[in-house]
PDB file of C-alpha atoms in Angstrom:
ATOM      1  CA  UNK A   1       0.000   0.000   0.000  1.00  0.00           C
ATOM      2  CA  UNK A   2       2.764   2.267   0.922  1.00  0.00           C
ATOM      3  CA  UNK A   3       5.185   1.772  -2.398  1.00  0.00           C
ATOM      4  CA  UNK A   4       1.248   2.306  -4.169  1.00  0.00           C
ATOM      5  CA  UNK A   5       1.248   5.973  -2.175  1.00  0.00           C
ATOM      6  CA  UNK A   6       4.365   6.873  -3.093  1.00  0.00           C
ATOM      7  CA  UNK A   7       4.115   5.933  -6.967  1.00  0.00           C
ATOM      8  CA  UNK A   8       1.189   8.273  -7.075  1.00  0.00           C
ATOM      9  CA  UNK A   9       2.688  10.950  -5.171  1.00  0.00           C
ATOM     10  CA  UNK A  10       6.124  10.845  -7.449  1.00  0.00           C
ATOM     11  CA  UNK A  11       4.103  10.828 -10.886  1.00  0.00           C
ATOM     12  CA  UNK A  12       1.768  13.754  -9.313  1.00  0.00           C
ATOM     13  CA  UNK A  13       4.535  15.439  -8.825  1.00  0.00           C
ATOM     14  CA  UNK A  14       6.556  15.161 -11.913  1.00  0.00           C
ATOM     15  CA  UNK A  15       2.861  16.311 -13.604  1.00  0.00           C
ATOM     16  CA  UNK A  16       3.154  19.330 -11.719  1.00  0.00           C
ATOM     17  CA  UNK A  17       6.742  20.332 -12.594  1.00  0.00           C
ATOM     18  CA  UNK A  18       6.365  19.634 -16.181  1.00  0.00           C
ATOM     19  CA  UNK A  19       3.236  21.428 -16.140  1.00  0.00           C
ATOM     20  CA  UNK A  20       4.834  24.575 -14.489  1.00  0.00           C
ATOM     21  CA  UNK A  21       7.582  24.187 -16.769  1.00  0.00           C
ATOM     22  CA  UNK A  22       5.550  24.400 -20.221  1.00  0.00           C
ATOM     23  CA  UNK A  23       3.845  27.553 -18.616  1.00  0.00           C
ATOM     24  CA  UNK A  24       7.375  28.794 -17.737  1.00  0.00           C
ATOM     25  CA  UNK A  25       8.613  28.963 -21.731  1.00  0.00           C
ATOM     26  CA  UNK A  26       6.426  32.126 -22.820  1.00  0.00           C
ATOM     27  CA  UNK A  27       6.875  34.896 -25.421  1.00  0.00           C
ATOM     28  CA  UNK A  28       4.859  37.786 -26.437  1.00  0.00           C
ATOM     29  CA  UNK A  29       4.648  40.126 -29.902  1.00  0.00           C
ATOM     30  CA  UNK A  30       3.897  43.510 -30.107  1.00  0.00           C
ATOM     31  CA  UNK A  31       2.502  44.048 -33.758  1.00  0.00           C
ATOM     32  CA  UNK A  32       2.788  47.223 -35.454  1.00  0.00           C
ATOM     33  CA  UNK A  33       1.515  48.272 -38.801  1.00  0.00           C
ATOM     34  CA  UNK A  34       2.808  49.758 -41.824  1.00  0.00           C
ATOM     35  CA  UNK A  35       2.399  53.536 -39.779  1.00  0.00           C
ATOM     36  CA  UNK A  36       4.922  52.072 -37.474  1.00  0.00           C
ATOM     37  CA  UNK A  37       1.451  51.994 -34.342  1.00  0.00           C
ATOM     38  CA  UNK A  38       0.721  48.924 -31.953  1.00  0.00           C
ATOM     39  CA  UNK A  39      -2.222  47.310 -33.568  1.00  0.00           C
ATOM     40  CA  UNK A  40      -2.376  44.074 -31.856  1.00  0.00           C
ATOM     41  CA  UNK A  41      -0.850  41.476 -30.129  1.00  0.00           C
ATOM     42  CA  UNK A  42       0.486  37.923 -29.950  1.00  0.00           C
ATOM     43  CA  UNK A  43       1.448  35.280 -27.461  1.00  0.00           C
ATOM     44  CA  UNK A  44       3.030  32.462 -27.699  1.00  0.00           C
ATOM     45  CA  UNK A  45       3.068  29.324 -25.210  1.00  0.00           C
ATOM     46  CA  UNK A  46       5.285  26.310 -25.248  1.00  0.00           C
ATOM     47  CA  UNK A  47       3.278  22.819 -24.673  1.00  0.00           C
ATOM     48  CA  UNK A  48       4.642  19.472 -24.607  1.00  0.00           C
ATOM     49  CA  UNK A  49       4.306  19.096 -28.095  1.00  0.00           C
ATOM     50  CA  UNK A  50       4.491  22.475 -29.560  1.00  0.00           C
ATOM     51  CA  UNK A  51       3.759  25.979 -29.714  1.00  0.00           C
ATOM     52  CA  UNK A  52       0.193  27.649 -28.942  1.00  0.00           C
ATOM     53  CA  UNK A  53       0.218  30.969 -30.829  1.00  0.00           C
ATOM     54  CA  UNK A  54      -2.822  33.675 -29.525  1.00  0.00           C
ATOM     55  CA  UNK A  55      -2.806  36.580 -32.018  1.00  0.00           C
ATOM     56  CA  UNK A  56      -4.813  39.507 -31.928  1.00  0.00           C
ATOM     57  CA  UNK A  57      -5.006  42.736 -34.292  1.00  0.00           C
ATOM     58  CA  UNK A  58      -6.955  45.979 -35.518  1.00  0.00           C
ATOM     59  CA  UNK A  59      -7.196  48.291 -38.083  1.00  0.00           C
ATOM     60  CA  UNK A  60      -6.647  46.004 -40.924  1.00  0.00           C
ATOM     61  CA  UNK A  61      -8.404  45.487 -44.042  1.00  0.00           C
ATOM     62  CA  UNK A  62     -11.093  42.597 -43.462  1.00  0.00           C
ATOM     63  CA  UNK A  63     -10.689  39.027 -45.508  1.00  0.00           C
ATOM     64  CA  UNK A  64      -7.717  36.561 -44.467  1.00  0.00           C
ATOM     65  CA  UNK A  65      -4.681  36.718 -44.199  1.00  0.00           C
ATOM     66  CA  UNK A  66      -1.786  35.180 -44.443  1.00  0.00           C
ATOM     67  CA  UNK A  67       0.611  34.625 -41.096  1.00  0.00           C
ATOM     68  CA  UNK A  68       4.122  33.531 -41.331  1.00  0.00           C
ATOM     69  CA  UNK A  69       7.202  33.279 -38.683  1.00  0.00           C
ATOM     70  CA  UNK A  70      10.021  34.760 -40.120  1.00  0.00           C
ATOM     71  CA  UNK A  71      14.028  34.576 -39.229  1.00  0.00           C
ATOM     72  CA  UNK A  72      15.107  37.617 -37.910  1.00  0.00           C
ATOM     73  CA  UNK A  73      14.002  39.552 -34.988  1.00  0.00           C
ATOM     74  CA  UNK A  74      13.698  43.225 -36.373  1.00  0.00           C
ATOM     75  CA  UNK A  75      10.275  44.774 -37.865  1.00  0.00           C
ATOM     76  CA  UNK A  76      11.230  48.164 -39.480  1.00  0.00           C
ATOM     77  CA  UNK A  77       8.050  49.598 -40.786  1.00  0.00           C
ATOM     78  CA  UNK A  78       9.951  51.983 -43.273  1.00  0.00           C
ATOM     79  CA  UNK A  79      11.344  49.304 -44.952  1.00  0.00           C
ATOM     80  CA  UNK A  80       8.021  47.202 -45.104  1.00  0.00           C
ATOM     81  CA  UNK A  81       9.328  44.757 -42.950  1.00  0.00           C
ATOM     82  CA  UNK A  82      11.681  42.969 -45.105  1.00  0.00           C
ATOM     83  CA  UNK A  83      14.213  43.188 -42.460  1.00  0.00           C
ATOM     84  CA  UNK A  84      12.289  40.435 -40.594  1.00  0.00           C
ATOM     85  CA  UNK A  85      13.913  38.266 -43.815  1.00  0.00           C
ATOM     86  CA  UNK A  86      12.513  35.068 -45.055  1.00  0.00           C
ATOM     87  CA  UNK A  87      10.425  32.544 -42.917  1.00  0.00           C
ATOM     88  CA  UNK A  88      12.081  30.168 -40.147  1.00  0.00           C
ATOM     89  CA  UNK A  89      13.258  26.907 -42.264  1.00  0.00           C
ATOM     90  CA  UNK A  90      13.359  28.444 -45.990  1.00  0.00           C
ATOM     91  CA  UNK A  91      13.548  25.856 -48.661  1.00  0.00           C
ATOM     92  CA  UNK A  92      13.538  26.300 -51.861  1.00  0.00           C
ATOM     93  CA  UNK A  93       9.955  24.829 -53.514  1.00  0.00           C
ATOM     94  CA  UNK A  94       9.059  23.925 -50.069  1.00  0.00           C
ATOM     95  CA  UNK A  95       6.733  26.811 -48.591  1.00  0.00           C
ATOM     96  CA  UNK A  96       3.131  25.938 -47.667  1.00  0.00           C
ATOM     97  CA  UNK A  97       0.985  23.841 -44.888  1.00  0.00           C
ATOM     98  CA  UNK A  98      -0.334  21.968 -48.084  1.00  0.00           C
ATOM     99  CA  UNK A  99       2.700  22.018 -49.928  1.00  0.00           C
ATOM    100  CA  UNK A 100       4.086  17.983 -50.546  1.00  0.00           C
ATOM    101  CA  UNK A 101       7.690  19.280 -50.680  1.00  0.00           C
ATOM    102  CA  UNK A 102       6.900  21.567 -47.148  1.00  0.00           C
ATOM    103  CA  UNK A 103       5.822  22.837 -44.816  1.00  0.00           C
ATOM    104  CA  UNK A 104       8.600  25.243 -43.776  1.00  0.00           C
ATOM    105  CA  UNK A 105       8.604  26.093 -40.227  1.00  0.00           C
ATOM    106  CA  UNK A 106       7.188  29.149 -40.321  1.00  0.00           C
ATOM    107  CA  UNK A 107       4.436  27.963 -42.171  1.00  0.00           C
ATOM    108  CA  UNK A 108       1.056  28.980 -40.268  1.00  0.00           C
ATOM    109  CA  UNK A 109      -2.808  28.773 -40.801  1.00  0.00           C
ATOM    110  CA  UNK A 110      -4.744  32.458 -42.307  1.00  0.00           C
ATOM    111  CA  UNK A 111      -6.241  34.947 -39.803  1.00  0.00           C
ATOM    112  CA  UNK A 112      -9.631  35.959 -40.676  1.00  0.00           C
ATOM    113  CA  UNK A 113     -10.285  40.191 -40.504  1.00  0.00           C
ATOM    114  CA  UNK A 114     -13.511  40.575 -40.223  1.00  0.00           C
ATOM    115  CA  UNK A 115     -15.539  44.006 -41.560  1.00  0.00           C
ATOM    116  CA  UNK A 116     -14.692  45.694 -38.436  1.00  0.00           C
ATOM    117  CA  UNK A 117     -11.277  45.455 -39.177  1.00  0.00           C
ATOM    118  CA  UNK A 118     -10.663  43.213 -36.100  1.00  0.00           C
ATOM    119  CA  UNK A 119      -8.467  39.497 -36.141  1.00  0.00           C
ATOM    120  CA  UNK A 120      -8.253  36.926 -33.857  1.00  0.00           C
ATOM    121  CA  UNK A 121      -7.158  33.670 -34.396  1.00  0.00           C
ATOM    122  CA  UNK A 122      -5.138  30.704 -32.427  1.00  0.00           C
ATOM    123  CA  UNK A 123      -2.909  28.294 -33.476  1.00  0.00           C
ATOM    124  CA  UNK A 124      -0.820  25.602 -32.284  1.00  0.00           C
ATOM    125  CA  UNK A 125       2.107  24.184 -34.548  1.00  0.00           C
ATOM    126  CA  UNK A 126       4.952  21.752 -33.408  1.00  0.00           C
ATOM    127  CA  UNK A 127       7.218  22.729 -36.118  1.00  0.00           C
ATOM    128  CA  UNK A 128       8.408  25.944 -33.834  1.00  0.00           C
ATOM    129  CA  UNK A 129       9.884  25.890 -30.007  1.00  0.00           C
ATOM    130  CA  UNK A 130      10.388  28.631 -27.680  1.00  0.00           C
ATOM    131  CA  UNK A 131      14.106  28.644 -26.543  1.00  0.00           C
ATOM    132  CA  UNK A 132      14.986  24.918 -27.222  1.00  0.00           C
ATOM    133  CA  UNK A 133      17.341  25.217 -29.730  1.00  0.00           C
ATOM    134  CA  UNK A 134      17.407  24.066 -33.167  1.00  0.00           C
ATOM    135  CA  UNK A 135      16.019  25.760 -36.380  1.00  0.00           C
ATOM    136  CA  UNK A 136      12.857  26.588 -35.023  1.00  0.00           C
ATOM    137  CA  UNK A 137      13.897  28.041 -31.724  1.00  0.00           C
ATOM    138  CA  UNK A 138      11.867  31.359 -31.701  1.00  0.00           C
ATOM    139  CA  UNK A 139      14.276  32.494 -29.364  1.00  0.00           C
ATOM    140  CA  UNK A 140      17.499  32.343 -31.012  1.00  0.00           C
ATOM    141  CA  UNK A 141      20.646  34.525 -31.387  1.00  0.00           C
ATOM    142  CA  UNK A 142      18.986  36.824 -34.164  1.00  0.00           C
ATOM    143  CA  UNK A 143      15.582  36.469 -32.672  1.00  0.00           C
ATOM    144  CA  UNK A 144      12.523  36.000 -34.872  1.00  0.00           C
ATOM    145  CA  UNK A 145       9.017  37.841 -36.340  1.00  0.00           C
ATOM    146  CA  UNK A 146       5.450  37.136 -36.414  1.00  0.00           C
ATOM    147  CA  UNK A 147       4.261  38.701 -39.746  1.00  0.00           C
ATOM    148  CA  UNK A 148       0.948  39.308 -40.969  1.00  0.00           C
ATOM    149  CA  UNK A 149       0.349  40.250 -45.184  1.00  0.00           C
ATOM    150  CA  UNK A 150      -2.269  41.711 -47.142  1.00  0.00           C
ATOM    151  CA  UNK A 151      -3.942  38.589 -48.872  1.00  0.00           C
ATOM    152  CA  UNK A 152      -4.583  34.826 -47.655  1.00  0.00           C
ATOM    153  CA  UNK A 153      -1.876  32.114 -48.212  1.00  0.00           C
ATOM    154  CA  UNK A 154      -3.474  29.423 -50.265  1.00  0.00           C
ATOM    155  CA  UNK A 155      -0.302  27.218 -48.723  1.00  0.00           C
ATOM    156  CA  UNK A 156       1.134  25.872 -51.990  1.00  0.00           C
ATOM    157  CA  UNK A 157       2.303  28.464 -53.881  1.00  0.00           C
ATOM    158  CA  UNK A 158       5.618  29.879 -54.046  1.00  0.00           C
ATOM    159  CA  UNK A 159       7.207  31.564 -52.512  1.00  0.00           C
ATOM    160  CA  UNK A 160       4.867  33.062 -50.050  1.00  0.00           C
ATOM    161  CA  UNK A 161       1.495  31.360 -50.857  1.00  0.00           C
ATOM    162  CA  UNK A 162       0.346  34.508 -53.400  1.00  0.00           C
ATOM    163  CA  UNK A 163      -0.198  36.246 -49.656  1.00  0.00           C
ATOM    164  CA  UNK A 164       1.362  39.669 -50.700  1.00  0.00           C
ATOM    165  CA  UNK A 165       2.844  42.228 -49.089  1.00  0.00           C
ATOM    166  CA  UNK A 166       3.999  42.496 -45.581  1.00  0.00           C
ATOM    167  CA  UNK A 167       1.268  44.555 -43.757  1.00  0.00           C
ATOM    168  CA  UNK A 168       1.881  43.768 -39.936  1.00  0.00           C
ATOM    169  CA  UNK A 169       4.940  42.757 -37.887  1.00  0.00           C
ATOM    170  CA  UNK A 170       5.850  41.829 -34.357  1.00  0.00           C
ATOM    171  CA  UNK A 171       9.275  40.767 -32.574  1.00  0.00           C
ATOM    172  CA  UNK A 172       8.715  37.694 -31.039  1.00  0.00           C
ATOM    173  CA  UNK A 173      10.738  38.169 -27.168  1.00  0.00           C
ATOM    174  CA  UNK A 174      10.560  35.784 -24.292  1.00  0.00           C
ATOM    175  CA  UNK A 175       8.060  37.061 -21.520  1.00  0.00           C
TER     176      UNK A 175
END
């Protein structure tokens, strides 16, 4: 009866630190628009098996759009944010969630606008980590982007799933 009691208590206990460890690897994104203004948010939360992403914005035009995580932690409005450069895990040919020769890393589902202008969408992918190393560490050396464009990402086409220009941008930093 005893060795039962302590079994339980052990694996109760390692529950509890892994859950307080997957709430311990956070990050958060300020988004900004093209006029260089906060316009919404994002959150990101590490799980056992990947990434929950929370993302929330205003002011843009309503349909869906296309969201991608790109390599490099800087979002310079001016410059339309093409100093975020390409998406985490570029290939060549390889871009898109429906893609046979992909999905890249920073692959990710649409956000819907609606007519108010408003977006909200979550998402969970396990191609992505935050602070665990690797080529989708969110969290490495040059830091990374969540960016937002103008027109949906029919995730096959290349290179950016026909979803346009960059509209919205947000460093990705650990919370």
């Amino acid at each position: 009866m005893l060795k039962g009691a302590a079994f339980a208590v052990s694996v109760t206990l390692a529950g509890a630190a892994q859950a307080a460890d997957h709430g311990s690897h956070t990050a958060s994104a300020k988004i900004i628009g093209l006029e260089n203004t906060e316009i919404g948010f994002a959150n990101f939360e590490q799980g056992p098996h990947g990434v929950m992403i929370h993302i929330r914005v205003t002011g843009l035009e309503p349909g869906k759009k296309g969201v991608h995580l790109h390599n490099h932690g800087l979002c310079e409005h001016q410059e339309g944010f093409t100093t975020a450069r390409g998406h985490i895990g570029l290939k060549e040919g390889g871009h898109g969630l429906m893609n046979p020769d992909g999905p890249e890393e920073g692959d990710l589902p649409n956000i819907f606008v609606g007519a108010d202008g408003i977006g909200e969408a979550e998402m969970f992918t396990t191609m992505v980590n935050i602070g665990g190393g690797g080529v989708g560490d969110l969290l490495d050396a040059d830091g990374s982007t969540l960016m937002i464009h103008a027109n949906a990402d029919d995730h096959v086409s290349q290179p950016i799933g026909g979803s346009g220009p960059r509209v919205a941008c947000g460093v990705i930093e650990k919370e």
